[in-house]
GROMACS .gro file of C-alpha atoms in nm:
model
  386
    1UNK     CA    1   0.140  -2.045   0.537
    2UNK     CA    2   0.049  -2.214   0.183
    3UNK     CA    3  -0.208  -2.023  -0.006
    4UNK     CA    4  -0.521  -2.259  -0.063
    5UNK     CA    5  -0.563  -2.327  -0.454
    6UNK     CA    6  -0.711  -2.064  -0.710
    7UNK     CA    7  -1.074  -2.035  -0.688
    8UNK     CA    8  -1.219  -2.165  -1.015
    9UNK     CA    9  -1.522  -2.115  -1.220
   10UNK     CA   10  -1.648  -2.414  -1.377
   11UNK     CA   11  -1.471  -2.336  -1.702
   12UNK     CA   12  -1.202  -2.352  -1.585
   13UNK     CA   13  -1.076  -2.004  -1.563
   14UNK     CA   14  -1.063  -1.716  -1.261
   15UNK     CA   15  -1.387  -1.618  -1.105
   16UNK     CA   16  -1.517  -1.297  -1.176
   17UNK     CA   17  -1.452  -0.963  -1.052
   18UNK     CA   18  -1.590  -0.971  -0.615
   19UNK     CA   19  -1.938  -0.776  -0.642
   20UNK     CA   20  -1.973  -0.426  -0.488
   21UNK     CA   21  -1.903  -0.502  -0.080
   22UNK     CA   22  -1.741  -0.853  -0.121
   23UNK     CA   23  -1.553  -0.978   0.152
   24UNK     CA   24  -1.587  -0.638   0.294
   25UNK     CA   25  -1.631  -0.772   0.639
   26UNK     CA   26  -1.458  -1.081   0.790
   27UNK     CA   27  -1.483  -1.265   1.050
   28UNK     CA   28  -1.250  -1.058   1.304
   29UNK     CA   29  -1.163  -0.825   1.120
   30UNK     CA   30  -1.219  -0.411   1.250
   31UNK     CA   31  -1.428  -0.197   1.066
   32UNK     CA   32  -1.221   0.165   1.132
   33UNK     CA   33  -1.513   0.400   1.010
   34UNK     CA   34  -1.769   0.167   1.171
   35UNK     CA   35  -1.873   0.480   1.385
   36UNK     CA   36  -1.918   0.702   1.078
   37UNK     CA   37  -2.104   0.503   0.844
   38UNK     CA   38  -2.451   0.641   0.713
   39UNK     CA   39  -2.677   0.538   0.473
   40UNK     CA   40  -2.604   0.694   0.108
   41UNK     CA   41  -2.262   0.699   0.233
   42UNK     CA   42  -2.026   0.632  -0.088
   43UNK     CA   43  -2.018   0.260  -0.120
   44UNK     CA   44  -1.606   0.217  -0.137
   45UNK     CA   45  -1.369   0.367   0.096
   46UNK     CA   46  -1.090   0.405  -0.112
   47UNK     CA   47  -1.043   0.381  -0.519
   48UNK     CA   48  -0.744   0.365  -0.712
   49UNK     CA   49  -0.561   0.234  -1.000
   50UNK     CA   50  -0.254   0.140  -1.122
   51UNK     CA   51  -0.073  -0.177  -1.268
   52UNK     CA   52  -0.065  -0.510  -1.077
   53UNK     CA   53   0.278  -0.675  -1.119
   54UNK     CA   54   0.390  -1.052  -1.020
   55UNK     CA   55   0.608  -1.009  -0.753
   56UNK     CA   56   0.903  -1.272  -0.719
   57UNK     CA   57   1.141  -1.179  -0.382
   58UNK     CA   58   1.450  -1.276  -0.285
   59UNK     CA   59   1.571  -1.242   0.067
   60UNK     CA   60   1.820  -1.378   0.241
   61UNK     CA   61   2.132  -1.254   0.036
   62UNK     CA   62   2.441  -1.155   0.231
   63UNK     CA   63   2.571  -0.924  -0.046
   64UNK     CA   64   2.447  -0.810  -0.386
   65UNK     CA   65   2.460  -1.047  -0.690
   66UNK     CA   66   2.845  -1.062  -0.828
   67UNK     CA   67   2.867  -1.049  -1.233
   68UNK     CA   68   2.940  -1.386  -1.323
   69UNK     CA   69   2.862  -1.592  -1.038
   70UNK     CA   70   2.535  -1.779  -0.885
   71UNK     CA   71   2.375  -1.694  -0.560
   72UNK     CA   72   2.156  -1.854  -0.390
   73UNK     CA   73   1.877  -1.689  -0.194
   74UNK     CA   74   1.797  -1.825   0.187
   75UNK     CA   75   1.448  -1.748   0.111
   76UNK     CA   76   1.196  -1.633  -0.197
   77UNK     CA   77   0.813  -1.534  -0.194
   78UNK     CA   78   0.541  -1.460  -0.470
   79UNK     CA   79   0.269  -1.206  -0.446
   80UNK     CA   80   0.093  -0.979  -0.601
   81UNK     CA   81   0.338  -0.625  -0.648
   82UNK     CA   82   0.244  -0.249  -0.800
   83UNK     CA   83  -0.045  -0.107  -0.726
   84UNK     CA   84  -0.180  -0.441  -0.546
   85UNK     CA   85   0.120  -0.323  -0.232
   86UNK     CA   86  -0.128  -0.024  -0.126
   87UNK     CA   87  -0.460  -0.189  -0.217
   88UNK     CA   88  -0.402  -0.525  -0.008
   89UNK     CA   89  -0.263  -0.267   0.272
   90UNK     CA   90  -0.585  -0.111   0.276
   91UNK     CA   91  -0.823  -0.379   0.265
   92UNK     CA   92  -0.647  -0.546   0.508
   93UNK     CA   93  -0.657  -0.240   0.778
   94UNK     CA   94  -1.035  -0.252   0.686
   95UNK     CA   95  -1.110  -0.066   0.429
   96UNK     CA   96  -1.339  -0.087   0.163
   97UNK     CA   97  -1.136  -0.071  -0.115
   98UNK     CA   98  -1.235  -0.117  -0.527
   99UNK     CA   99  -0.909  -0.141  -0.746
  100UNK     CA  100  -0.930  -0.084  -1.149
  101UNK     CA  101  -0.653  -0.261  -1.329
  102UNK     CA  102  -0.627  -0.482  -1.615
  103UNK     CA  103  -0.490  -0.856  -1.579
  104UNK     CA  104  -0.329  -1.094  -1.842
  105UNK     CA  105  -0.525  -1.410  -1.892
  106UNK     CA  106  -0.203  -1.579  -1.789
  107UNK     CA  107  -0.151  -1.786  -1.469
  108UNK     CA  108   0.056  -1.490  -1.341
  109UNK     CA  109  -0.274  -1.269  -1.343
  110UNK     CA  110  -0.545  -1.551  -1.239
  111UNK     CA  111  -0.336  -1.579  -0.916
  112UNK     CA  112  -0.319  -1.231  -0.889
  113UNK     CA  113  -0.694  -1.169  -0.924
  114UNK     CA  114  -0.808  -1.475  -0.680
  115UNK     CA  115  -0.586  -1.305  -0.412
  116UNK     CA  116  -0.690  -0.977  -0.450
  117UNK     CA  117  -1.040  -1.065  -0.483
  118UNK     CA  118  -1.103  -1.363  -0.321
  119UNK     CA  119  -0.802  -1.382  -0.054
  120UNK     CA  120  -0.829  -0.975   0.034
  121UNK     CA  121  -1.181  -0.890  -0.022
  122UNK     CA  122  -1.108  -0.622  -0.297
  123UNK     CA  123  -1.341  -0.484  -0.517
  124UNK     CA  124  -1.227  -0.542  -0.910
  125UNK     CA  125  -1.584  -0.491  -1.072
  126UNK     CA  126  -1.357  -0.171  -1.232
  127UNK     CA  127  -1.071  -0.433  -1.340
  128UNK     CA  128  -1.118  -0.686  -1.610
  129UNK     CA  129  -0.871  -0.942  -1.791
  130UNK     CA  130  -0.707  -0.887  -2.139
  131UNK     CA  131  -0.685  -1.246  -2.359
  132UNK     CA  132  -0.338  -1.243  -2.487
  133UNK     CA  133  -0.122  -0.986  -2.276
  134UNK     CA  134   0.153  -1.097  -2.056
  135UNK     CA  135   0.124  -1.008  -1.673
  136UNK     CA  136   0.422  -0.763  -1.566
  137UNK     CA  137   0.686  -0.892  -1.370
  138UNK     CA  138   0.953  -0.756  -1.062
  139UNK     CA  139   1.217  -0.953  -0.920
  140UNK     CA  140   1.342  -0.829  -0.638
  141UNK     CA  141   1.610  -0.905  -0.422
  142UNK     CA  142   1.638  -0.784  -0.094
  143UNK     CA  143   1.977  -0.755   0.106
  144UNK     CA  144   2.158  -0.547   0.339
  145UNK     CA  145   1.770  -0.352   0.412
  146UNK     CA  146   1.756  -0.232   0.097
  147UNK     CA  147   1.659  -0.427  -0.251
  148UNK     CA  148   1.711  -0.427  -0.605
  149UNK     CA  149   1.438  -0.468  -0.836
  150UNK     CA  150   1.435  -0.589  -1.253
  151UNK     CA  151   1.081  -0.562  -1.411
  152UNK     CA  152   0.959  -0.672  -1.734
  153UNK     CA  153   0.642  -0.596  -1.906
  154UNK     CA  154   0.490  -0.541  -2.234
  155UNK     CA  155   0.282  -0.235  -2.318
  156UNK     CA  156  -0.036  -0.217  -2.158
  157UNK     CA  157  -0.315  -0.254  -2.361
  158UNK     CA  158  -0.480   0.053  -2.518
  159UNK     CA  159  -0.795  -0.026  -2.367
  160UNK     CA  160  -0.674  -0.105  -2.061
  161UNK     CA  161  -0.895   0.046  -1.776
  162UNK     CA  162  -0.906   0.403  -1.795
  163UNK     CA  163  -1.165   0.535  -1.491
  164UNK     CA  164  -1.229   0.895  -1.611
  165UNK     CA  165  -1.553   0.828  -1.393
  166UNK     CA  166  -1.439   0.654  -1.137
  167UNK     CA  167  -1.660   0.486  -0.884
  168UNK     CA  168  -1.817   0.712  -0.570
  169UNK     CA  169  -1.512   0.680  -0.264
  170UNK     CA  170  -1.442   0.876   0.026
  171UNK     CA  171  -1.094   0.855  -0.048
  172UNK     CA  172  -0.824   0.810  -0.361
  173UNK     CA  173  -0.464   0.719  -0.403
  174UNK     CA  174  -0.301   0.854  -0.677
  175UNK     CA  175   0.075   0.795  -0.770
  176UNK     CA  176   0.169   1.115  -0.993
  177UNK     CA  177   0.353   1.134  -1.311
  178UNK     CA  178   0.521   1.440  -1.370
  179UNK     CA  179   0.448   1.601  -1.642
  180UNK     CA  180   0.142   1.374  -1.743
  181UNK     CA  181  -0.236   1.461  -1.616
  182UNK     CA  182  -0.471   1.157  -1.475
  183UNK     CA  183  -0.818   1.275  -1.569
  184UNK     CA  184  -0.972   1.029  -1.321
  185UNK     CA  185  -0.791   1.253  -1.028
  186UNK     CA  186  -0.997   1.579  -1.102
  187UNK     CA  187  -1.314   1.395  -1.135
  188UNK     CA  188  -1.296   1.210  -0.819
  189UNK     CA  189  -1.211   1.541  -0.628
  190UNK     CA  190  -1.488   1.699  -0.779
  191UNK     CA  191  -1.680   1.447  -0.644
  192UNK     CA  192  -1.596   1.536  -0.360
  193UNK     CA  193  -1.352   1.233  -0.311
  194UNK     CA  194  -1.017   1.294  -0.086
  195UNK     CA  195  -0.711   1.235  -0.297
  196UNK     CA  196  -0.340   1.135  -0.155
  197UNK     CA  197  -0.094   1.154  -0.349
  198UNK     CA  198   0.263   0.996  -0.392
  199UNK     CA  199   0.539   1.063  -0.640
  200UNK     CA  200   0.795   0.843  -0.803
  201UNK     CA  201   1.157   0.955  -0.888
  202UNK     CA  202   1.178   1.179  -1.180
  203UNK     CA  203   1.407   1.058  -1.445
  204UNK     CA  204   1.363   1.405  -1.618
  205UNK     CA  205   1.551   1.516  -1.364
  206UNK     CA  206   1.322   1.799  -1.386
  207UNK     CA  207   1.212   1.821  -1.039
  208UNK     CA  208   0.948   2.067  -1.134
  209UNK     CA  209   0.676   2.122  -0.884
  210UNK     CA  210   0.436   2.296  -1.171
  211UNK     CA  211   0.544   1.964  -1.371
  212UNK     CA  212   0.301   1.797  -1.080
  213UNK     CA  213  -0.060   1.946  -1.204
  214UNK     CA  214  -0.290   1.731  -1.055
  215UNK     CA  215  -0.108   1.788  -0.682
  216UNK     CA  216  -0.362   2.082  -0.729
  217UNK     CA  217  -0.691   1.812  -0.693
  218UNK     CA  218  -0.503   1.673  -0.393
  219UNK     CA  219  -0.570   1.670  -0.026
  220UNK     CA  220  -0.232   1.542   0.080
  221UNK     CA  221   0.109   1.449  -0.047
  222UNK     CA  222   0.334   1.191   0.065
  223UNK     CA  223   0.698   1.223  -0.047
  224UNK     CA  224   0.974   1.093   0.092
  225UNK     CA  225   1.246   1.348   0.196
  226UNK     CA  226   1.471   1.291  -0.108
  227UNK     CA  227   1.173   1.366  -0.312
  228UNK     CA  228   1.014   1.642  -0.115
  229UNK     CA  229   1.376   1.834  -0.104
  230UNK     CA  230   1.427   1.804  -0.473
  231UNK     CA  231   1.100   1.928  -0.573
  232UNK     CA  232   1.104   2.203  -0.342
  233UNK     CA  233   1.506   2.291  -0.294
  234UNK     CA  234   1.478   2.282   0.055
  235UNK     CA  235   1.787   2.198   0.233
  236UNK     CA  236   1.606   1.919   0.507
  237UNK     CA  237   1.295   1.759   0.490
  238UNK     CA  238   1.136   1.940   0.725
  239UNK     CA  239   1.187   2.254   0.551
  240UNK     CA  240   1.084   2.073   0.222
  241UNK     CA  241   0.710   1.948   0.410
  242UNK     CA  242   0.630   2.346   0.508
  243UNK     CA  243   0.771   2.472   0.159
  244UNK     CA  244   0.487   2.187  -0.013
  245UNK     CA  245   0.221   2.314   0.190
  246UNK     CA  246   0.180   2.597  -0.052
  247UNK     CA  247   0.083   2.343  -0.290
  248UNK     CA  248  -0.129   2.119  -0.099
  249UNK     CA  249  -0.279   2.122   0.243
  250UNK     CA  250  -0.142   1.840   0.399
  251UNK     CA  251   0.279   1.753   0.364
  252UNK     CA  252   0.366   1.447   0.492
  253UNK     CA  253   0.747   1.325   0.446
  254UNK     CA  254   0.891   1.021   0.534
  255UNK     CA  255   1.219   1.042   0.680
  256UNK     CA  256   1.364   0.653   0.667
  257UNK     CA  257   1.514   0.558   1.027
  258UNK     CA  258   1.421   0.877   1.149
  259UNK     CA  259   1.050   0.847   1.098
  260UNK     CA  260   0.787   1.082   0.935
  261UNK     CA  261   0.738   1.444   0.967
  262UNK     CA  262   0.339   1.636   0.880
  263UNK     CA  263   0.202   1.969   0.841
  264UNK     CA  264  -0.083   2.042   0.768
  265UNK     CA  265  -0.203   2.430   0.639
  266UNK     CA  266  -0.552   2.408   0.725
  267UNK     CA  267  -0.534   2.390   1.115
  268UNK     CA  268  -0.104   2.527   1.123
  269UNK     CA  269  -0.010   2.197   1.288
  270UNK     CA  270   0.312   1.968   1.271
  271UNK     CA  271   0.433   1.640   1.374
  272UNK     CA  272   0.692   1.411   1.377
  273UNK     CA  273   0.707   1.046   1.493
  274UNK     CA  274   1.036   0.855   1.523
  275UNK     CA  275   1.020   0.533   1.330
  276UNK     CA  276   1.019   0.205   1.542
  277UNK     CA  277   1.321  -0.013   1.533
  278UNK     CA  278   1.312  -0.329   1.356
  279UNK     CA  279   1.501  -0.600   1.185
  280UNK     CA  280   1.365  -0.574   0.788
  281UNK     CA  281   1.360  -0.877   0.640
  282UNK     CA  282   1.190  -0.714   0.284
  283UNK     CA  283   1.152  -0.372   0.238
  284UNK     CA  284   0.923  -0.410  -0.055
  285UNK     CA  285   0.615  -0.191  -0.051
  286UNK     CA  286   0.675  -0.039   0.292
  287UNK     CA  287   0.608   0.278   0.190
  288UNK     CA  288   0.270   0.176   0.046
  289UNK     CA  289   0.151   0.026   0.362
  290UNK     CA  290   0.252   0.390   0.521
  291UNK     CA  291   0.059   0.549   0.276
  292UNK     CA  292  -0.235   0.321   0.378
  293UNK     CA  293  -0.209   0.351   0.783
  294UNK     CA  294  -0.223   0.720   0.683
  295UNK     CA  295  -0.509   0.755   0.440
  296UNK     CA  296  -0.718   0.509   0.699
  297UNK     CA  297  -0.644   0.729   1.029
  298UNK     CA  298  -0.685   1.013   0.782
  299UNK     CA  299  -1.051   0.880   0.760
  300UNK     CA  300  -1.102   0.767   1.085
  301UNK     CA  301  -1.034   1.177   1.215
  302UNK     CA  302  -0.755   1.061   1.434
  303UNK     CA  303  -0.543   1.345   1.518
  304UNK     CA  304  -0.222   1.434   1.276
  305UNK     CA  305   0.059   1.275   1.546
  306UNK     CA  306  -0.135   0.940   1.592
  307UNK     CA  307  -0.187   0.876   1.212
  308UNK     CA  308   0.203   0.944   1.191
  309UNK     CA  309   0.280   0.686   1.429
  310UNK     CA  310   0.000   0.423   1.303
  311UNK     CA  311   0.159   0.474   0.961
  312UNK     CA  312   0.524   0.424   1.052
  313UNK     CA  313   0.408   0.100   1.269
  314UNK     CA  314   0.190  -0.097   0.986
  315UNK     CA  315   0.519   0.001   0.778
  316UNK     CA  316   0.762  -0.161   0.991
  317UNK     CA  317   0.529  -0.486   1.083
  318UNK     CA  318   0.547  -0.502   0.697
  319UNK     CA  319   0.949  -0.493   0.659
  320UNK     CA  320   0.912  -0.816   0.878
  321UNK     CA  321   0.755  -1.033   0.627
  322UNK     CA  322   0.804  -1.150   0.270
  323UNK     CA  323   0.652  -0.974  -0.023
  324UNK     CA  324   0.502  -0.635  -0.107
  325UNK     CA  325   0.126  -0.703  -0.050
  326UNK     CA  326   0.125  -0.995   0.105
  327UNK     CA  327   0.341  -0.853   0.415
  328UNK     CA  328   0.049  -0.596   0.497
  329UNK     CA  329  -0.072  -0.616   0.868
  330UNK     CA  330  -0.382  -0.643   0.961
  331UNK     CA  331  -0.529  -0.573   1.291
  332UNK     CA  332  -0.470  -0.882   1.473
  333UNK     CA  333  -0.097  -0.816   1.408
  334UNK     CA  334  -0.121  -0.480   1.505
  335UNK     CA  335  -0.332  -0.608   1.849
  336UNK     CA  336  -0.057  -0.839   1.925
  337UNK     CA  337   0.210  -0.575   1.826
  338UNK     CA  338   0.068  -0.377   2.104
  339UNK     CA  339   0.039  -0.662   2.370
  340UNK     CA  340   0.329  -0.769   2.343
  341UNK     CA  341   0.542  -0.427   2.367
  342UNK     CA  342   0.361  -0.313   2.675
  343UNK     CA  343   0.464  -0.635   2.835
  344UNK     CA  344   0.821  -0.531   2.788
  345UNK     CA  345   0.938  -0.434   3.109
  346UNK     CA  346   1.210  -0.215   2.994
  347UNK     CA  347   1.017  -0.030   2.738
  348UNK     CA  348   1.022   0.367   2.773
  349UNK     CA  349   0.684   0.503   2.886
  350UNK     CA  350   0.750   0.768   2.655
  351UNK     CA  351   0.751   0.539   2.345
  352UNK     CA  352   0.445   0.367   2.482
  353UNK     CA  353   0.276   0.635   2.546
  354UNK     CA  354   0.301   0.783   2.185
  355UNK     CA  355   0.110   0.439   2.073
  356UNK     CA  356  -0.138   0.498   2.392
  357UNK     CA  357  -0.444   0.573   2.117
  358UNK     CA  358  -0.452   0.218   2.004
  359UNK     CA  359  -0.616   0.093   2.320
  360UNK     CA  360  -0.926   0.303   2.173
  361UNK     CA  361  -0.922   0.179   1.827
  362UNK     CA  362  -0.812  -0.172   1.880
  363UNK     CA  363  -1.135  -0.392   2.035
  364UNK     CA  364  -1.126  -0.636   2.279
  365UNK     CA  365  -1.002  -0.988   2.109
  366UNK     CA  366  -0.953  -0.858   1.757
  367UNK     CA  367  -0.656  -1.070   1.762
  368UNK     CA  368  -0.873  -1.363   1.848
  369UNK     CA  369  -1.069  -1.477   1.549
  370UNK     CA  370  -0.934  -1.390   1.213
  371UNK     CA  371  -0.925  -1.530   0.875
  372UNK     CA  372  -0.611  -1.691   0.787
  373UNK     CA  373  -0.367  -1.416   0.622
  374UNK     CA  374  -0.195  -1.569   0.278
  375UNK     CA  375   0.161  -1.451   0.303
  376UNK     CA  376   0.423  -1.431   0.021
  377UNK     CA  377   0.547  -1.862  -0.064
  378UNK     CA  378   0.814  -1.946  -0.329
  379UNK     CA  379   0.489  -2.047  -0.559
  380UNK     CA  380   0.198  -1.867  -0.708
  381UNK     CA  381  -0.007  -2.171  -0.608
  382UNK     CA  382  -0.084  -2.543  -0.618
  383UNK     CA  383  -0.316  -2.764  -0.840
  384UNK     CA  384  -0.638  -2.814  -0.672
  385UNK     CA  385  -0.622  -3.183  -0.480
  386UNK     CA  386  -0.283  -3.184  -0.441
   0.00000   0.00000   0.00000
């Protein structure tokens, strides 16, 4: 689908930051917490921050690129990448979500601010636009279910948001750094907001769990096995979740094919959920969009198994679509997901059954009436009029 124009101020230049509850609600869209809202309720969901990249993808390669030669790519897509993967992810599963980030004042970051606010519904009254700095960049190339990325950026401005007070949210994602301490993470937590945490690879090499300080602030921590055994010296994953637990209450690792595998301390429960089969056409941000279908049935109190499994699924309905952010499902994919597996006749009831709890959370004809989805094009937009 072709994106419709950036929205433009009368100046010229990208609208504002979306106002406190924007585009919160759409037409069709589910609210998950609907049943626990309250007044004086925190007004956002979910707060994080991070840096928004330009995301260029290239699918459709049969091999890697060969020194020395041209390949062509059977098909490319532009979105929004970094920390705008798990933002859209959760917006679009519902979530009230408010984003801090800073944006050049290039066309690469005024089409990256009218999707997230105006296209998603996100909240960037904590984000704001720096004249003169160049937005980051990531080509990636996806091929053989796996992808290749090169970045480029320049250092990000000195005064680029910082959220040592960051806004009132019921929940936080935070990507740690080892070695390095967010002060934002403590005072959300003490705040009494619910932090989950991911890691990235450690070029250190370090693999030092103490190296981690703010896991202590965390709620839950989302590794994937390569990461959780290295950190802890487990042997399997599984091992690795249970030896994290004495770090933080809630383990969850992410096995690839295999699926995902939880403990939690509090309540001395496991899970594990197989992943579903599908054909990935870009694997970009997958694992943000799990992180998301966690964190919102994390919210919603569904029980550990069934956040597992809604996790793995919004991750592989992303794999089937262009682009990091832009590939996020939304519930009418997820509604039609469902209908149209458990009108497979040769489906196992066992693997139906584990999605069973969707038929409580998914109303009647949420599928029917949404608001057209932007998904990743080989442009970051057209001139208005064309």
């Amino acid at each position: 689908m072709t994106p419709p124009p950036p929205v433009l101020s009368s100046n010229g230049t990208a609208a504002g930051p979306s106002s406190p509850g924007e585009g919160s609600h759409r037409p069709g869209q589910v609210d998950p917490l609907a049943g626990q809202r309250a007044p004086g309720d925190p007004p956002w969901d979910v707060y994080l921050t991070g840096t928004v990249f330009l995301d260029i993808v290239f699918t459709g390669l049969d091999t890697a690129p060969v020194r020395g030669t041209e390949t062509w790519a059977r098909g490319m897509g532009s979105s929004p990448g970094g920390v705008a993967n798990m933002a859209t992810a959760l917006a679009r599963l519902g979530l009230r979500t408010s984003l801090a980030a800073a944006f050049g004042d290039d066309h690469y970051g005024e089409y990256c601010w009218d999707v997230l606010a105006h296209g998603e519904g996100i909240d960037l009254t904590p984000s704001r636009t720096v004249p003169g700095w160049h937005s980051p960049v990531t080509v990636s190339m996806a091929y053989e279910g796996e992808r290749t990325m090169v970045s480029h950026g320049h250092e990000p401005p000195p005064e680029e948001p910082a959220p040592d007070c960051p806004p009132l949210a019921r929940a936080a994602v935070a990507s740690l750094t080892p070695g390095v301490r967010a002060p934002w993470i403590a005072q959300a937590a003490s705040k009494g907001t619910r932090i989950f945490a991911d890691v990235g690879w450690d070029d250190s090499g370090a693999w030092d769990l103490a190296g981690l300080a703010d896991l202590e602030h965390c709620e839950a921590f989302l590794p994937n096995a390569e990461e959780a055994m290295r950190y802890t010296g487990a042997t399997c994953p599984r091992a690795a979740a249970h030896a994290l637990t004495s770090y933080v209450p809630l383990a969850v690792v992410t096995l690839g094919a295999e699926g995902a595998y939880a403990v939690d301390r509090r309540t001395g429960e496991s899970a594990e959920v197989p992943a579903i089969e599908v054909e990935a056409l870009d694997p970009t941000g997958a694992g943000d969009v799990f992180v998301a279908g966690f964190v919102t049935g994390t919210l919603a109190g569904w029980p550990l198994a069934d956040r597992l499994a809604f996790a793995g699924l919004t991750a592989a309905l992303s794999v089937q679509e262009f682009g990091g952010s832009l590939s996020a499902p939304g519930w009418a994919e997820i509604a039609a997901w469902w209908g149209k597996v458990r009108g497979l006749s040769a489906q196992s009831p066992t693997a139906l059954g584990r999605y069973a709890f969707l038929e409580g959370v998914l109303p009647e004809g949420v599928g029917e009436a949404v608001w057209p989805r932007r998904r990743a094009v080989p442009t970051i937009g057209f001139r208005q009029g064309a």
